[in-house]
XYZ file of C-alpha atoms in Angstrom:
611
model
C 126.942 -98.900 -128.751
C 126.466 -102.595 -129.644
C 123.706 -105.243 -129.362
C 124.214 -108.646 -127.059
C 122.372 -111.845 -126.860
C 122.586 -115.286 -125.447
C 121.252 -118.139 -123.742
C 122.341 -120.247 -121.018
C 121.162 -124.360 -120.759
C 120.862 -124.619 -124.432
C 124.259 -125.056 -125.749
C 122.923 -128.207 -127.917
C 120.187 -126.240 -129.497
C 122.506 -124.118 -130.838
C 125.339 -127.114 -132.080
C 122.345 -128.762 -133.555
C 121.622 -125.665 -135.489
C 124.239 -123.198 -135.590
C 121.988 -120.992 -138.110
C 119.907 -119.960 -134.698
C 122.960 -117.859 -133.633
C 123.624 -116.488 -137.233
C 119.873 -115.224 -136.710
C 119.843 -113.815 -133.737
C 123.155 -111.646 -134.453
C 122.167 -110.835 -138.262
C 118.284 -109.418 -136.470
C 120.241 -107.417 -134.244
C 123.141 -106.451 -136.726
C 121.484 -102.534 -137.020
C 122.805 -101.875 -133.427
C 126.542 -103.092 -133.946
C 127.129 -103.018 -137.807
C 130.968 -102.269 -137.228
C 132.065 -105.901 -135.679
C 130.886 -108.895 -134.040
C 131.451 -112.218 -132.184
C 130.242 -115.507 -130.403
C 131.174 -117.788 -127.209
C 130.038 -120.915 -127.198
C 130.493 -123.533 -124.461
C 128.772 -126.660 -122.897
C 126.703 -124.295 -120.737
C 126.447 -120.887 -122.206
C 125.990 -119.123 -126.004
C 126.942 -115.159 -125.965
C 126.705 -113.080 -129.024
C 127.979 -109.520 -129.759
C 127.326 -106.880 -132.316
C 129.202 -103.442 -131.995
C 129.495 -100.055 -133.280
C 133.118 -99.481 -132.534
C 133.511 -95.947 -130.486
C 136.120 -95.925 -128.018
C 139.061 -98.308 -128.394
C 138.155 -99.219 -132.101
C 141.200 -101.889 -131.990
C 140.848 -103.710 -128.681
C 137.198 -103.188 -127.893
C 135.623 -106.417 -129.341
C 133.398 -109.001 -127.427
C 132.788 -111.276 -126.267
C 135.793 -109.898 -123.889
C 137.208 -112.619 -122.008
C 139.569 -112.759 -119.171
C 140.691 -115.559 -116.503
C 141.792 -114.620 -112.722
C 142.197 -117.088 -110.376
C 140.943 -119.946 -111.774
C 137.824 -118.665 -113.341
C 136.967 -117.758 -116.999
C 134.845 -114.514 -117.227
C 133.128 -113.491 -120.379
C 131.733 -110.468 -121.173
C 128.909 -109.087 -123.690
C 128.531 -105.436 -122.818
C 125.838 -102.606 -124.277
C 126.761 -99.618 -123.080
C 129.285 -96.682 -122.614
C 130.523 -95.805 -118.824
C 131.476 -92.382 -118.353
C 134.045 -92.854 -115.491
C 136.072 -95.480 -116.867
C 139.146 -93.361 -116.249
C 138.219 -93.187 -112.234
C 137.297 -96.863 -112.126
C 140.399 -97.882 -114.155
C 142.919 -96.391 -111.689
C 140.697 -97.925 -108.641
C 141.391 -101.490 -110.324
C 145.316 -100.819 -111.002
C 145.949 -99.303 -107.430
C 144.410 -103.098 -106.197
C 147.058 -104.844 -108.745
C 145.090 -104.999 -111.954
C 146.283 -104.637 -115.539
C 144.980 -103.351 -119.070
C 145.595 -104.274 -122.188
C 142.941 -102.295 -123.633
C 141.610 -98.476 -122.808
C 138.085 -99.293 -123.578
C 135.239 -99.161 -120.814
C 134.495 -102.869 -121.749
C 137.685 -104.096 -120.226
C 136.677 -101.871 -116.761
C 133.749 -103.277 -116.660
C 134.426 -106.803 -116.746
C 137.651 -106.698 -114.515
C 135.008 -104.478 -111.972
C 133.073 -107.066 -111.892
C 136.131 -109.533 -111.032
C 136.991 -107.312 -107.981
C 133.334 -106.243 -106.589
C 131.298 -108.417 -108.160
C 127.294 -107.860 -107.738
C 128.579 -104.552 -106.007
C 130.366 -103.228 -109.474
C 127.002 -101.412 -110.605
C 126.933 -99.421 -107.997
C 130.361 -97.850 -108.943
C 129.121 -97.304 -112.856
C 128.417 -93.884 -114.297
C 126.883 -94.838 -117.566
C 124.559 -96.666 -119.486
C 124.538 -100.194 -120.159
C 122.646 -103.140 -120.061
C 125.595 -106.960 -120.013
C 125.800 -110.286 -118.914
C 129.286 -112.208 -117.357
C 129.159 -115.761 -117.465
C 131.374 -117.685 -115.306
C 132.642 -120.788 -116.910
C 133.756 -122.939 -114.156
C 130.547 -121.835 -111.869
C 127.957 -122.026 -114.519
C 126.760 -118.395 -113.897
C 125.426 -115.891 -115.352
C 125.417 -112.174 -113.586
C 123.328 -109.870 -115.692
C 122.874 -105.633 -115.405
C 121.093 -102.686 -116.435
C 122.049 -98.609 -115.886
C 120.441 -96.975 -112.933
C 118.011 -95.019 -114.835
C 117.340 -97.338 -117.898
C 118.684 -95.975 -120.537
C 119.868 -99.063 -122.199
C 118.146 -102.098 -122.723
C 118.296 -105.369 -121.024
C 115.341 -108.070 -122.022
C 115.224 -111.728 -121.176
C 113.066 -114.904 -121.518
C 112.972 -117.678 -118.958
C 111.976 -121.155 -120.102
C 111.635 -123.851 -117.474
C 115.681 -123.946 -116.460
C 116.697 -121.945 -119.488
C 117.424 -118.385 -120.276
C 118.026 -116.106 -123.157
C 118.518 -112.442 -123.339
C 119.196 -109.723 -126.074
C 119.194 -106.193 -126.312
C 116.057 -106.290 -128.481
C 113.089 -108.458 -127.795
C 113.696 -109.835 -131.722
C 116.571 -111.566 -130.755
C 114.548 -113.814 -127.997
C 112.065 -114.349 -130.396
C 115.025 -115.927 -133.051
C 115.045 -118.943 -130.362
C 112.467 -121.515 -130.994
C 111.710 -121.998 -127.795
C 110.231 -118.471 -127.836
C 106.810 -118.074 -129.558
C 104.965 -114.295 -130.140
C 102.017 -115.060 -127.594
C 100.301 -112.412 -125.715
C 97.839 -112.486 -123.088
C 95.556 -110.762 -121.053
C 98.100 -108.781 -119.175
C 99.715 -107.899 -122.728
C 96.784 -106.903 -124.433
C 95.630 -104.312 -121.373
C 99.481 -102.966 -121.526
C 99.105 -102.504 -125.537
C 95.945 -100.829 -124.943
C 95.060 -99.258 -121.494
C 99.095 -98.315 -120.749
C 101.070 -98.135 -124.340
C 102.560 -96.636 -125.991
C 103.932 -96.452 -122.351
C 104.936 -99.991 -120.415
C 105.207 -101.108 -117.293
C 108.975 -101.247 -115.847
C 110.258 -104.825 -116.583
C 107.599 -106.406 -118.613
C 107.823 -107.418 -121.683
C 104.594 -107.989 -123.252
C 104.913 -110.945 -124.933
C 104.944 -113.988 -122.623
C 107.911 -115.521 -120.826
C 109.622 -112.274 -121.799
C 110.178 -109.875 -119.221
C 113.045 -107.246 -119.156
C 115.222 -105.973 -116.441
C 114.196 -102.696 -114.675
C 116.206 -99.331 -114.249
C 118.988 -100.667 -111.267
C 118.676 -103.928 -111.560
C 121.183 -106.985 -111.599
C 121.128 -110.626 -110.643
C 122.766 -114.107 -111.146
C 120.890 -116.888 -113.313
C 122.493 -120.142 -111.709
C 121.190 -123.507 -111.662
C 118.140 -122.690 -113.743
C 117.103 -120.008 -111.601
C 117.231 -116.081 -111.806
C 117.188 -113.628 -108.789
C 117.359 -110.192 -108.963
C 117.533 -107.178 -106.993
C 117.392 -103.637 -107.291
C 121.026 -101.969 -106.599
C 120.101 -98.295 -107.184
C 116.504 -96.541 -106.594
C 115.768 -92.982 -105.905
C 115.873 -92.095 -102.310
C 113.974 -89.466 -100.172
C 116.602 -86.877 -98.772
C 116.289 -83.888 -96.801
C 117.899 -80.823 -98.217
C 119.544 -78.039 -96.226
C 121.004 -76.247 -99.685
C 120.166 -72.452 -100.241
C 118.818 -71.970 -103.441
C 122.574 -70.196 -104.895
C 124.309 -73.521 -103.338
C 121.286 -75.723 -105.607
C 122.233 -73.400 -108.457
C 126.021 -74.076 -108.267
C 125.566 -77.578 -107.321
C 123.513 -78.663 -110.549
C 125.194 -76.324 -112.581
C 128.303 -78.560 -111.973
C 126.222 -82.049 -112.094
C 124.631 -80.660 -115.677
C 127.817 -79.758 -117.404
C 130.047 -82.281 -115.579
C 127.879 -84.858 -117.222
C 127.644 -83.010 -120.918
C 131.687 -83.324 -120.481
C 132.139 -86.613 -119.559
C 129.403 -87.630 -122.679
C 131.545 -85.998 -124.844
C 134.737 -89.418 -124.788
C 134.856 -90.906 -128.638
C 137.391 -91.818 -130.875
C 135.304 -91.030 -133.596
C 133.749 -87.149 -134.340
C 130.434 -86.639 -131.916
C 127.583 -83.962 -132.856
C 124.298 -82.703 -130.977
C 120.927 -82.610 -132.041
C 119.715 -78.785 -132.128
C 116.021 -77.767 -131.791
C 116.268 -73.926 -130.306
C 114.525 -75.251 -126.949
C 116.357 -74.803 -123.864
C 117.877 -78.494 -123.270
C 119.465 -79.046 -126.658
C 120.624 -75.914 -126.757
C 122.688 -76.080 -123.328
C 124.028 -78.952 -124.394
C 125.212 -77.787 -127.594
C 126.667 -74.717 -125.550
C 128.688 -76.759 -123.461
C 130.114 -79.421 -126.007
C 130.718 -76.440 -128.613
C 132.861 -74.717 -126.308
C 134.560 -77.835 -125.416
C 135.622 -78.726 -128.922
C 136.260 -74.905 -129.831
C 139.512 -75.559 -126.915
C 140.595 -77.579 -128.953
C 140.075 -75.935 -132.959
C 137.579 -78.314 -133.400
C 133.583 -77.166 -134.746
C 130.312 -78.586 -133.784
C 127.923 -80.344 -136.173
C 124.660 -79.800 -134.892
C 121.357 -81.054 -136.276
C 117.645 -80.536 -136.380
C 114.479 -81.911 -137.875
C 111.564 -80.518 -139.847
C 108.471 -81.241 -142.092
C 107.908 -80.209 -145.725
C 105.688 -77.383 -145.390
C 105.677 -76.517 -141.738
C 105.997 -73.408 -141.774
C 103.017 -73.343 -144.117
C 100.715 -74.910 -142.136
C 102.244 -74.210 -138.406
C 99.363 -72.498 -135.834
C 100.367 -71.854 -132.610
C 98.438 -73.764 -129.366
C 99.221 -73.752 -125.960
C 101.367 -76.726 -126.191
C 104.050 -75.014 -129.078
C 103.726 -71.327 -129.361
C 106.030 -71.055 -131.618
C 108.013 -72.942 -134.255
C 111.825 -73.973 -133.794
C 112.930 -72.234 -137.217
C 114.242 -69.414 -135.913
C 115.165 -70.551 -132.256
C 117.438 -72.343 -134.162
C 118.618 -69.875 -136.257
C 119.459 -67.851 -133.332
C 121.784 -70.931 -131.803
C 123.193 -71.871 -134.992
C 124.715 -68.376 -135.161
C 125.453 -68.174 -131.702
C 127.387 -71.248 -131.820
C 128.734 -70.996 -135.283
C 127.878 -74.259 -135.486
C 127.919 -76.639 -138.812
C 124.581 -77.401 -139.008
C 122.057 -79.321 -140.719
C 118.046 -79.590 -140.704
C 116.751 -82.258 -142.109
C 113.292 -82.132 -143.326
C 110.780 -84.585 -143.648
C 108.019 -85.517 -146.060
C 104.885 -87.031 -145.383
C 105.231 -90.159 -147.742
C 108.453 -91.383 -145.543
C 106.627 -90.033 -142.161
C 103.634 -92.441 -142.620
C 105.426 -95.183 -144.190
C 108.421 -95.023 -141.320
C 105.100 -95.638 -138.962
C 105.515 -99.547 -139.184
C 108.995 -99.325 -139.485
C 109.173 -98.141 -136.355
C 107.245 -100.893 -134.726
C 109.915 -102.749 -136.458
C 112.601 -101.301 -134.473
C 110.694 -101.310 -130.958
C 109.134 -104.617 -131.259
C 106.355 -103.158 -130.187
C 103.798 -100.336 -131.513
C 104.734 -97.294 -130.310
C 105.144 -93.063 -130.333
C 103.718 -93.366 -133.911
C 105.052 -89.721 -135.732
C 107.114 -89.148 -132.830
C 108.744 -92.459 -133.166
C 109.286 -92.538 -137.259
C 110.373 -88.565 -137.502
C 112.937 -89.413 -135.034
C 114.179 -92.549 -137.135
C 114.317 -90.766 -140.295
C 116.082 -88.168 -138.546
C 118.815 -90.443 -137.295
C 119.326 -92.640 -140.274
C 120.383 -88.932 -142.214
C 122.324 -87.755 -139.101
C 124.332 -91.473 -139.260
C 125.627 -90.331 -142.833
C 127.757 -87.594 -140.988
C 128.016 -88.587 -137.440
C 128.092 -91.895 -135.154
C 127.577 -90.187 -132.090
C 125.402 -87.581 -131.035
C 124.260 -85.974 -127.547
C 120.637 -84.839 -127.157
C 118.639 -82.981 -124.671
C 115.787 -85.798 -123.641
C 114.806 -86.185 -119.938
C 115.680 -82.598 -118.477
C 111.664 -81.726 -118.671
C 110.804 -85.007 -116.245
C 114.020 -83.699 -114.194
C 113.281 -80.385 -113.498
C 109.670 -80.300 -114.749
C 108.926 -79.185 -117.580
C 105.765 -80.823 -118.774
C 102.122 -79.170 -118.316
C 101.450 -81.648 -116.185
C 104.164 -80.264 -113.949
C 102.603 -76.825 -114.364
C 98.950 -77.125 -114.294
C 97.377 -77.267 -110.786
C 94.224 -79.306 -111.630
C 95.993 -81.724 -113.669
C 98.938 -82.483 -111.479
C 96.687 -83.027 -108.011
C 94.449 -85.616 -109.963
C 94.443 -88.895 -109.738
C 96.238 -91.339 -112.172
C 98.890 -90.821 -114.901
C 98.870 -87.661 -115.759
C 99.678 -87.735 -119.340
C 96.483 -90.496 -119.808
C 93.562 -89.282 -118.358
C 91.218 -91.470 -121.052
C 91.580 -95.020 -120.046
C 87.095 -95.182 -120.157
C 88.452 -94.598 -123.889
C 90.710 -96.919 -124.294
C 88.645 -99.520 -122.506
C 85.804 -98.887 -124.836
C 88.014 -99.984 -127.750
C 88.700 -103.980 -126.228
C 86.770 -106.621 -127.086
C 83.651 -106.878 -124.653
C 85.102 -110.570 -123.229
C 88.631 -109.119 -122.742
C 87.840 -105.844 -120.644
C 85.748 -108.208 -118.656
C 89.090 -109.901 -117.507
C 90.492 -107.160 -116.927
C 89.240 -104.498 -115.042
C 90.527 -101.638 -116.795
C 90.354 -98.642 -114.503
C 91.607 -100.796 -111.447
C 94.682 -102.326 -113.569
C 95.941 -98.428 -114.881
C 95.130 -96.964 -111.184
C 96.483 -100.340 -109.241
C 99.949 -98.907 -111.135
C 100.022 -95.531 -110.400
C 99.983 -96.301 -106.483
C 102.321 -99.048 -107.016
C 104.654 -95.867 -108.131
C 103.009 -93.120 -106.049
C 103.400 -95.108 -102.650
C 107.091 -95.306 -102.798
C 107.063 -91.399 -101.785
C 106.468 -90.994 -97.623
C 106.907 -87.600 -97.737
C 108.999 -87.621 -94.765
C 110.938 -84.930 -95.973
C 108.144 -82.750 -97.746
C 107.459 -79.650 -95.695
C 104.259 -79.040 -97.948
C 101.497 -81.456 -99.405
C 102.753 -79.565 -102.796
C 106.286 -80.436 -102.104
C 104.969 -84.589 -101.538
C 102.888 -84.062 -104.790
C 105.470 -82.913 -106.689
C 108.072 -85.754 -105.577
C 105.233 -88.130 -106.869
C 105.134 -86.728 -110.301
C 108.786 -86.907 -110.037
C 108.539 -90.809 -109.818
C 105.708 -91.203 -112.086
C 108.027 -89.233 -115.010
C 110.767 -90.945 -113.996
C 109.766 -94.471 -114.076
C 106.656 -94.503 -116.871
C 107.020 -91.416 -119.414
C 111.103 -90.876 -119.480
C 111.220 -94.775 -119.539
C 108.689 -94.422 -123.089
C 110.919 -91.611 -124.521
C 114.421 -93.592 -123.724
C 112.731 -96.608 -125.166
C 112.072 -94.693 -128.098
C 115.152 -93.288 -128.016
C 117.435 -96.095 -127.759
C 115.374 -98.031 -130.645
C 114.987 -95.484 -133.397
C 118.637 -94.052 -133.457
C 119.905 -98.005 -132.780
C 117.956 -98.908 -135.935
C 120.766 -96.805 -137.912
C 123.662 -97.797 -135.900
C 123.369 -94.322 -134.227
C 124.662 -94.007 -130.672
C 122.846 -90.652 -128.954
C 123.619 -89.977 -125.813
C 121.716 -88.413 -123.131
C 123.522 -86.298 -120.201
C 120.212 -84.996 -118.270
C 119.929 -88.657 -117.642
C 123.020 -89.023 -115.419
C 121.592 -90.649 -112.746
C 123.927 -88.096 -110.206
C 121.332 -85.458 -111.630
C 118.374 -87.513 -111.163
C 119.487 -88.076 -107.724
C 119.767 -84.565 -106.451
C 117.230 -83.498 -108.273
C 114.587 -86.138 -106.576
C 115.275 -84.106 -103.625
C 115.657 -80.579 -104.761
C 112.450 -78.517 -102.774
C 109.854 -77.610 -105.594
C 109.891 -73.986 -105.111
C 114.034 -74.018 -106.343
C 112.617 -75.659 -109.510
C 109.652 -73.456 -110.314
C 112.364 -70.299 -110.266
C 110.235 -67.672 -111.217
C 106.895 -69.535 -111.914
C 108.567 -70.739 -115.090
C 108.813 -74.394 -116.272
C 112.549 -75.567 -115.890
C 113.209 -72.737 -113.728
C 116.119 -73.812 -112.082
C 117.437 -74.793 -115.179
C 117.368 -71.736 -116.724
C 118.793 -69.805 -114.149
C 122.201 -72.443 -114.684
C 121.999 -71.080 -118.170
C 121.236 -67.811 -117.648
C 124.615 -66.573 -118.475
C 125.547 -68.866 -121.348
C 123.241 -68.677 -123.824
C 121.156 -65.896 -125.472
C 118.343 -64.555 -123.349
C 115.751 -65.608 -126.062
C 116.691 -69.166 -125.633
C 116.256 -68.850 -121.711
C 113.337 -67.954 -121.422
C 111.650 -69.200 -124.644
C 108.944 -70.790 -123.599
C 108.824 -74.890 -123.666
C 108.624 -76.552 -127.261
C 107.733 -80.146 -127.230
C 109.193 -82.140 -130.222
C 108.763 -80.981 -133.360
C 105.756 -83.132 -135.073
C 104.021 -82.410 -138.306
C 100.964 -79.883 -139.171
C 100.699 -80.786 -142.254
C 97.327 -81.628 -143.390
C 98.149 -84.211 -145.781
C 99.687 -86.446 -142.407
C 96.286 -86.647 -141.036
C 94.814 -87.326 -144.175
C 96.727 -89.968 -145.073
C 96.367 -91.574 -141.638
C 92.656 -91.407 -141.916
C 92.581 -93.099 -145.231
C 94.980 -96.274 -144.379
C 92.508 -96.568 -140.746
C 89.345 -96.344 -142.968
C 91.109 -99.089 -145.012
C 91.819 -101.161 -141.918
C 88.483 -101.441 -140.383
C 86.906 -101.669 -143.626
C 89.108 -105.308 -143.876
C 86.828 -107.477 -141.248
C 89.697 -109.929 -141.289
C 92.413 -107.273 -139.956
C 94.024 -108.968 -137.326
C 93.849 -105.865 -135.073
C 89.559 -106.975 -134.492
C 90.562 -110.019 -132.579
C 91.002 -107.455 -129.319
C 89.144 -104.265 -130.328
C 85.610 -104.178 -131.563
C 85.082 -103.366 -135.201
C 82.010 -100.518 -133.848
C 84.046 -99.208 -131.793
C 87.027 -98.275 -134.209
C 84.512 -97.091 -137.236
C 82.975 -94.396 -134.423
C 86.664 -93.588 -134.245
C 87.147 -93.222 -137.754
C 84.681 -90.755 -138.385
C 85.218 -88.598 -134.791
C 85.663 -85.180 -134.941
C 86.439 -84.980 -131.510
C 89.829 -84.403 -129.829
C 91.517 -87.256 -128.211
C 94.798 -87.129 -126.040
C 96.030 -90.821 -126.266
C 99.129 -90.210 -124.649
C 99.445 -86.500 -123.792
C 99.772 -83.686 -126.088
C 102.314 -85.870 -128.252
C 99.306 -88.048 -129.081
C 95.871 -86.800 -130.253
C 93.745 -87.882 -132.356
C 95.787 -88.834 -135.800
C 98.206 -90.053 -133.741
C 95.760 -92.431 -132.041
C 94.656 -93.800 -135.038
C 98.469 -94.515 -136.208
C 98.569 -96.352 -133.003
C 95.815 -98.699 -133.854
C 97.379 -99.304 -137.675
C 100.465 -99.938 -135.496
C 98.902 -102.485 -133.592
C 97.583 -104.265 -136.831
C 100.708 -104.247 -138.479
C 102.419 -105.592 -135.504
C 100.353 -108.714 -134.685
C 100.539 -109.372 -138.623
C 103.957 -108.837 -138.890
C 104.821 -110.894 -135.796
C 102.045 -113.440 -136.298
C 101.121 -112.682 -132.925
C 98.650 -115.160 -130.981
C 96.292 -114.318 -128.008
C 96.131 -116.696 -125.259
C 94.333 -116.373 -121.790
């Protein structure tokens, strides 16, 4: 994977100061450590960082090409995953390659279809083509948004990067927030609202998106969305039929020049993943490094609830042996867990997942000592419904996000004047029917079956978007590609109109799913009941979490007081109650490590409020 940037109207910016570009690429050097390059003209400044997988010879950017006239150049994120098919499209019209990289496809794609190319793409990406001779700029994300597109628009000017750091290198960009920011930081985070930004000006281009800036001026439109479908399938043809869409896309994940691995945890995604690429790479003598992650003392201090039953040890255990796999836990400490907190927010920009977030980034900088790319199982559980939120009746038929039932909470925490302005409970609710009123239902035979197609969307576009997010930005921070194959949007697709009652195959979450696997792996992996990701229970996490918040809202000068009230946070900091922040990932500890987060980011990033 790789990290792009540029701006277009603000050539002379950058010839005045040349060390603005040197910034922006060395801020976003993590995320392509292996190469890069720059394009500068009159018009247009495009930057490129890249972790060389595919094509490590010929693959560097900024691509260009000329056809008819026109120079194209290309900064690309992103892998596509039928390059091969797209390729022999473009030669059977009269096109050439010099290169076999997807980069190449991509740009000459976009030669031949233009704004329609997107629609042909199997992959994830986020790039920008600007057209020399017109003075445009055409601009993409992936259908599900996996990679990450973000831009800034300044009167007639733009600039875009992978990373919101790399807008903020530009000096026309400042760190403000307002209103709107503060109630997404607060009332929605760690989750955010498809194509916002945050800070202001900065806004980011949703899941399926694409458009031209020209003229000073961007318009955009959406070129893929989920769409309402009958289905006449029998449940054996829905078995077959995603059977072939899961491990067609595990298969196609698989192209690299350089060794890939999976990420292991003993739960039922991971594990058919690991399946299907082991027995790939056993065709051809080759043996799968697979990897998982831990805490120092876990098994010490591990209770079961009715969100983890059990412990991954020796679900893992049982895969690792099945698989005869090379594998590798890594375990974590609680020092480098609570420290990793802020360097998290680091890599997201933003404050985020907290312990979720910084596990998974200690996890990837050890796994990017033996591999540089890695599939993992994230987004089958919003596919084929897997959370509690899926299964519980109560929960899943009320109101609202389902996964945040305590924005009167949340609300408590702002600054009297700034909930004022806001309206709390309208702005969280106005969202979820902005998402729920895409479904008709035209199609749903039960008010079950339109209920469930609305959780679909609301997993789709809020909490998957969070985890990819987190994804993309923790494993990026160490140069780490990791794919993700349940997020081929061909599965997303089918499943967004799969009937209910094929998914909940015998009462069980990811029923369908299991019934794929049902023959492939062992039976105690099948029907193991759902693990979410592995976090903590060590005592000394929570301890040290409430000692650095005591610490904070001791300090009347933290910065975090100019939106939350001091009383409000010191009745926090001696709760015993149970909060769920941001469903069971998030309770109480965690909540707290979201409000140090939040400290530590406006310090860090001298952010100002503004109305």
């Amino acid at each position: 994977m790789c990290a792009i940037a540029g701006a277009i109207g603000m050539s002379d910016m950058f010839y005045d100061d040349p060390k603005i570009a040197i910034d922006i690429r060395n801020c976003l050097k993590h995320r392509g450590p292996d190469q890069d390059g720059f394009y500068i003209d009159d018009d247009a400044v495009l930057i490129h960082t890249r972790l060389a997988i595919i094509d490590i010879e010929n693959g560097t950017q900024p691509m260009i090409a000329e056809d008819r006239g026109e120079e194209y150049v290309l900064v690309y994120n992103g892998e596509l995953y039928n390059t091969d098919e797209i390729r022999n499209e473009l030669i059977a019209l009269g096109y050439s390659f010099r290169t076999h990289s997807d980069t190449e496809v991509v740009l000459k794609a976009f030669i031949e279809w233009r704004e329609d190319a997107p629609e042909r793409f199997n992959g994830i990406y986020g790039f920008a083509i600007w057209e020399k001779n017109k003075k445009s700029l055409f601009v993409a994300r992936d259908k599900l948004g996996v990679k990450p597109f973000f831009y800034g628009i300044f009167g007639d000017k733009l600039i875009f990067s992978s990373e919101i750091k790399g807008i903020l290198k530009c000096p026309l960009a400042k760190p403000k927030v307002d209103t709107k920011g503060i109630a997404e930081i607060i009332l929605i985070g760690p989750g955010r609202t498809s194509g916002y930004g945050v800070f202001e000006n900065i806004s980011e281009l949703r899941p399926g998106e694409c458009g031209f800036f020209k003229d000073g001026k961007l318009k955009t439109h959406l070129y893929f969305s989920l769409e309402e479908k009958s289905s006449s399938e029998s449940f054996e043809e829905t078995l077959e039929h995603t059977k072939f869409l899961v491990t067609d896309a595990i298969k196609r994940q698989m192209v690299s020049d350089v060794p890939i691995g999976t990420f292991l945890s003993g739960g039922l995604d991971s594990s058919a993943i690991s399946s299907v690429v082991s027995s790939a790479l056993k065709e051809k003598g080759e043996r799968l490094k697979t990897f998982s992650v831990t805490y120092k003392d876990n098994d010490k201090y591990f209770t079961k609830n009715k969100f983890q039953p059990n412990s991954d040890s020796e679900y893992i255990l049982i895969m690792q042996d099945y698989l005869n796999s090379d594998h590798t836990t890594v375990t974590v400490d609680t020092p480098l867990l609570v420290d990793a907190n802020y360097r998290a927010v680091d890599a997201r920009d933003l404050p985020g997942m907290v312990d979720v977030d910084s596990s998974l980034l200690l996890f990837c900088e050890r796994v990017k000592e033996d591999r540089s790319v890695v599939l993992s199982g994230e987004c089958a559980d919003e596919i084929f419904g897997g959370y509690p939120w899926y299964r519980d009746k109560e929960i899943r038929m009320t109101d609202g996000f389902p996964w945040s039932q305590v924005t009167d909470f949340r609300a408590s925490l702002l600054r009297k004047n700034i909930a004022k302005k806001i309206n709390p409970s309208a702005f969280v609710y106005q969202k979820y029917l902005d998402t729920i009123d895409q479904v008709s239902g035209e199609f749903d035979k039960t008010p079950t079956d339109k209920r469930m197609r609305e959780m679909y969307l609301l997993n789709i576009y809020w909490f998957m978007q969070n985890l990819l997010e987190r994804k993309d930005r923790m494993s990026m921070a160490c140069g780490l590609e990791v794919r993700v194959p349940f997020c081929d949007y061909r599965i997303a697709e089918y499943l967004y109109n799969v009937p209910w009652e094929y998914k909940d195959y015998k009462g069980r979450e990811k029923g369908l799913l299991r019934k794929v696997f049902e023959d492939i792996l062992p039976s105690e992996i099948v029907w193991r009941k759902k693990s979410p990701y592995p976090k903590t229970h060590n005592p000394s996490y929570t301890k040290a979490i409430d000692e650095q918040f005591l610490k904070m809202v001791d300090d009347k000068t933290s910065p975090v007081f100019e939106i939350l009230e001091r009383t409000e946070l010191l009745k926090l900091a001696h709760t015993t109650d149970t909060i769920y922040w941001y469903g069971q990932l998030m309770a109480t500890p965690q909540t707290k490590a979201y409000l140090l987060q939040i400290n530590y980011w406006i310090k860090k990033l001298n952010v100002t409020f503004v109305d």
